[in-house]
Amino acid sequence: MQDQTQHEQASPEVLKRIQDSFDRQGLMSHLGARMAHIAPGRVHILLPSRPEVTQQHGYFHAGATSAIADSAGGYAAFTLFPENTEVLTVEYKINLLAPAVGDHIEAVGTVLKSGRTLTVCQLEVFAVQDDRRKLVANGQQTLIRIDRPQSDQ
Amino acid sequence: MQDQTQHEQASPEVLKRIQDSFDRQGLMSHLGARMAHIAPGRVHILLPSRPEVTQQHGYFHAGATSAIADSAGGYAAFTLFPENTEVLTVEYKINLLAPAVGDHIEAVGTVLKSGRTLTVCQLEVFAVQDDRRKLVANGQQTLIRIDRPQSDQ
Amino acid sequence: MQDQTQHEQASPEVLKRIQDSFDRQGLMSHLGARMAHIAPGRVHILLPSRPEVTQQHGYFHAGATSAIADSAGGYAAFTLFPENTEVLTVEYKINLLAPAVGDHIEAVGTVLKSGRTLTVCQLEVFAVQDDRRKLVANGQQTLIRIDRPQSDQ
Amino acid sequence: MQDQTQHEQASPEVLKRIQDSFDRQGLMSHLGARMAHIAPGRVHILLPSRPEVTQQHGYFHAGATSAIADSAGGYAAFTLFPENTEVLTVEYKINLLAPAVGDHIEAVGTVLKSGRTLTVCQLEVFAVQDDRRKLVANGQQTLIRIDRPQSDQ
């Protein structure tokens, strides 16, 4: 879906629904993450460098990298869902390709396949330093669409 | 390795090496996570419930669940490494089996296979409420042993 | 579910349903694989060593190892499904822990979580030579229950 | 690496090294798979439809889909290795996105990151029927470069 979606902008209703949900994620604001772009089937989330998000060598912690990747994929799926639905992550797999060092990292979630029940997303995380942009993590995620958040999978 | 390791305690040198490394992980203290148990090939990490670690429905965020699971597996591998080595996560995959609700969650990383270069760990996360303990996430992780943290993979 | 299931045997109806399905899998008979044990939530599949299932060094090919692991997990899930349902693999992840050499390999699929729509299984593959049994692959799999095989996910 | 590699052809030495290795994979010829394209960092493998590679509904078995995907990624990594090295799959994860039905399936392995020890590949499998080409599986794979095939990981 990459070509069709990257220059588009989601509708105002979808933007609001996703921003509201993001604002309720305590973890995202606690980490200092913010929404950077919301298009149909694609969402970008930024996380600035801070001591609070590091691992023992001062790089971004894989847990922080994964957290924004997971949220980016979840919201990318959510952009294509009808109203009165919720999204839950079923599983994801992520490769940490290189140490994540930079001014900030940017996670990009892109829908690969959107089914009635399940959605599969590609996850990419880039480390950005000045005008250098390096792929530091790459993953794949499965999500489920549900009617109520408390549903069993 | 489960049977041999669960009642053992790591040596004082290993305990100190791991606690020192954990204390340098800005993300772990920022989330409020703490080491609960360190045995050869097995490490437990606890994360108490707080609004700062939630997703949009008030459950523990998959990113928080994954972050402590990833650290638990990394340190489980590290318990079996010789001195003057470092551990880096190559990749992991995690299934979110059920909403993570409770007083705290506890991640358990257990070494499945310890090789010269690569180590494979099992990751489990339990949600604990009073005396109820429920498996909420299950995963598998590959780690690499390196001599210096800045090494290429 | 490991403790409860390992000594049990599935009901005759389930045994027949699974054996019939297995017999329709052209790939399993082409590889020379056969059902070894069917219990509620756990299935074992054996694959004898033959030149037709090797990779370039003469070990069992990862594709053969994965194929019987995937089928073992799928049928383990299927043992817990009601009649008139089908099972499809959503995704799996597998670590090849050691070269697979031996008289035969044995895949064990075990249900970790059985939900209304999704089931998560643990996958293990052992290489067996005389009375030596070595874990050579370990994985995790997500499956979906559907009413008709041609359903969208 | 997608843009640089897709129109290139590997050197005659690399082509020969990979074709020789492929020809020693008993499983690939037993399934009826064949090399379709070998470029630096990218390899395509074709598998024609036959009853011997099906699952219980007559689709390509996930094990067959995975087997050629795993080999395509392994050889894509191998195109970038120096002489006197070998490649082993460490792990992979694959999503089965849609039933694999068609005249043949085609697996494409593409190197995402090539490190000194580890290589990460993207895996894609397409089902091809006449001039229709549909993505039916998508995955991610980690491989290790070793000097001798019998090495420990």
Coordinates of C-alpha atoms in Angstrom, one line a residue, chain D:
Chain D
M1 CA 18.5 -2.9 -1.3
Q2 CA 15.6 -3.3 -3.6
D3 CA 16.3 -0.6 -6.1
Q4 CA 19.9 -1.3 -6.7
T5 CA 19.6 -5.0 -7.1
Q6 CA 16.5 -5.9 -9.1
H7 CA 17.9 -5.5 -12.6
E8 CA 21.4 -6.8 -11.8
Q9 CA 22.6 -10.3 -12.3
A10 CA 25.1 -11.9 -10.0
S11 CA 28.6 -12.7 -11.2
P12 CA 29.2 -16.1 -12.9
E13 CA 31.2 -17.3 -9.9
V14 CA 28.3 -16.5 -7.5
L15 CA 25.7 -18.0 -9.9
K16 CA 27.6 -21.2 -10.0
R17 CA 28.2 -21.4 -6.3
I18 CA 24.5 -20.9 -5.5
Q19 CA 23.2 -23.2 -8.2
D20 CA 25.6 -25.9 -7.0
S21 CA 24.4 -25.5 -3.4
F22 CA 20.7 -25.4 -4.5
D23 CA 21.2 -28.6 -6.5
R24 CA 22.5 -30.3 -3.3
Q25 CA 19.2 -29.5 -1.5
G26 CA 17.3 -32.7 -1.8
L27 CA 14.1 -31.0 -0.6
M28 CA 14.1 -28.4 -3.3
S29 CA 14.2 -30.9 -6.2
H30 CA 11.8 -33.3 -4.3
L31 CA 9.3 -30.4 -4.1
G32 CA 9.9 -29.5 -7.8
A33 CA 11.3 -26.0 -7.0
R34 CA 13.8 -24.2 -9.2
M35 CA 15.9 -21.1 -9.2
A36 CA 14.3 -18.3 -11.2
H37 CA 16.7 -15.3 -10.7
I38 CA 19.9 -14.6 -8.8
A39 CA 21.0 -11.0 -8.3
P40 CA 23.3 -9.5 -5.7
G41 CA 21.1 -9.5 -2.5
R42 CA 18.1 -11.0 -4.2
V43 CA 17.0 -14.5 -5.2
H44 CA 13.7 -15.8 -6.7
I45 CA 12.6 -19.4 -6.4
L46 CA 9.6 -20.9 -8.3
L47 CA 7.4 -23.8 -7.2
P48 CA 4.8 -25.1 -9.7
S49 CA 1.5 -26.4 -8.4
R50 CA 1.3 -30.2 -7.9
P51 CA -0.8 -32.4 -5.6
E52 CA 2.5 -33.2 -3.8
V53 CA 2.8 -29.7 -2.3
T54 CA -0.7 -29.1 -1.0
Q55 CA -2.4 -28.9 2.3
Q56 CA -5.9 -30.4 3.1
H57 CA -7.8 -27.8 1.1
G58 CA -5.7 -28.2 -2.1
Y59 CA -3.8 -24.9 -1.5
F60 CA 0.0 -24.8 -1.4
H61 CA 0.9 -26.0 2.1
A62 CA 2.4 -23.4 4.4
G63 CA 5.4 -25.7 4.7
A64 CA 6.1 -25.6 1.0
T65 CA 5.5 -21.8 0.9
S66 CA 7.9 -21.4 3.8
A67 CA 10.5 -23.9 2.4
I68 CA 11.1 -21.9 -0.8
A69 CA 10.9 -18.6 1.1
D70 CA 13.6 -19.8 3.5
S71 CA 15.8 -20.9 0.7
A72 CA 15.3 -17.7 -1.3
G73 CA 16.3 -15.6 1.7
G74 CA 19.3 -17.9 2.4
Y75 CA 20.6 -17.7 -1.1
A76 CA 20.0 -13.9 -1.2
A77 CA 22.3 -13.6 1.8
F78 CA 24.8 -16.0 0.3
T79 CA 25.2 -13.8 -2.9
L80 CA 26.9 -11.2 -0.7
F81 CA 29.2 -13.6 1.2
P82 CA 32.8 -14.1 0.4
E83 CA 34.1 -17.5 -0.8
N84 CA 34.7 -20.3 1.7
T85 CA 31.7 -19.4 3.8
E86 CA 28.4 -21.0 4.5
V87 CA 25.0 -19.7 5.4
L88 CA 22.6 -21.0 8.0
T89 CA 19.1 -19.8 8.9
V90 CA 19.0 -18.6 12.5
E91 CA 15.2 -18.0 12.5
Y92 CA 12.4 -16.6 10.4
K93 CA 8.8 -15.5 10.9
I94 CA 6.2 -15.6 8.1
N95 CA 2.6 -14.4 7.8
L96 CA 0.4 -16.4 5.5
L97 CA -1.7 -13.6 4.1
A98 CA -4.0 -15.4 1.8
P99 CA -4.6 -18.9 0.5
A100 CA -1.9 -19.7 -2.0
V101 CA -3.6 -20.8 -5.2
G102 CA -2.2 -20.6 -8.7
D103 CA -0.1 -22.2 -11.5
H104 CA 2.9 -21.6 -9.3
I105 CA 4.2 -19.7 -6.3
E106 CA 7.3 -17.5 -6.4
A107 CA 9.4 -16.7 -3.4
V108 CA 11.6 -13.6 -3.4
G109 CA 14.3 -13.2 -0.7
T110 CA 15.8 -9.7 -0.4
V111 CA 18.7 -8.6 1.9
L112 CA 17.6 -5.8 4.2
K113 CA 20.8 -5.6 6.2
S114 CA 24.1 -7.4 5.6
G115 CA 26.4 -7.4 8.6
R116 CA 29.7 -9.2 9.3
T117 CA 28.1 -12.1 11.2
L118 CA 24.3 -11.7 10.7
T119 CA 22.2 -10.9 7.7
V120 CA 18.5 -10.0 7.8
C121 CA 16.2 -10.7 4.7
Q122 CA 12.7 -9.8 3.7
L123 CA 10.7 -12.8 2.4
E124 CA 7.8 -12.5 0.0
V125 CA 5.8 -15.2 -1.7
F126 CA 3.5 -14.5 -4.6
A127 CA 0.9 -16.8 -6.1
V128 CA 0.8 -16.5 -9.9
Q129 CA -2.1 -17.5 -12.1
D130 CA -1.9 -16.4 -15.7
D131 CA -0.9 -12.7 -15.5
R132 CA -2.3 -12.2 -11.9
R133 CA 0.3 -12.0 -9.2
K134 CA -0.8 -11.9 -5.6
L135 CA 1.2 -11.5 -2.4
V136 CA 0.3 -14.6 -0.3
A137 CA 3.0 -14.6 2.4
N138 CA 5.4 -12.1 3.9
G139 CA 8.2 -12.7 6.3
Q140 CA 11.5 -11.7 7.9
Q141 CA 14.5 -13.9 8.3
T142 CA 17.9 -13.8 10.2
L143 CA 20.9 -15.7 8.8
I144 CA 24.4 -16.3 10.1
R145 CA 27.6 -16.6 8.1
I146 CA 29.9 -19.4 9.1
D147 CA 33.2 -20.9 7.9
R148 CA 32.3 -24.5 8.2
P149 CA 28.8 -26.0 8.0
Q150 CA 29.2 -28.0 11.2
S151 CA 29.9 -24.9 13.3
D152 CA 28.0 -24.1 16.4
Q153 CA 25.8 -21.0 16.1

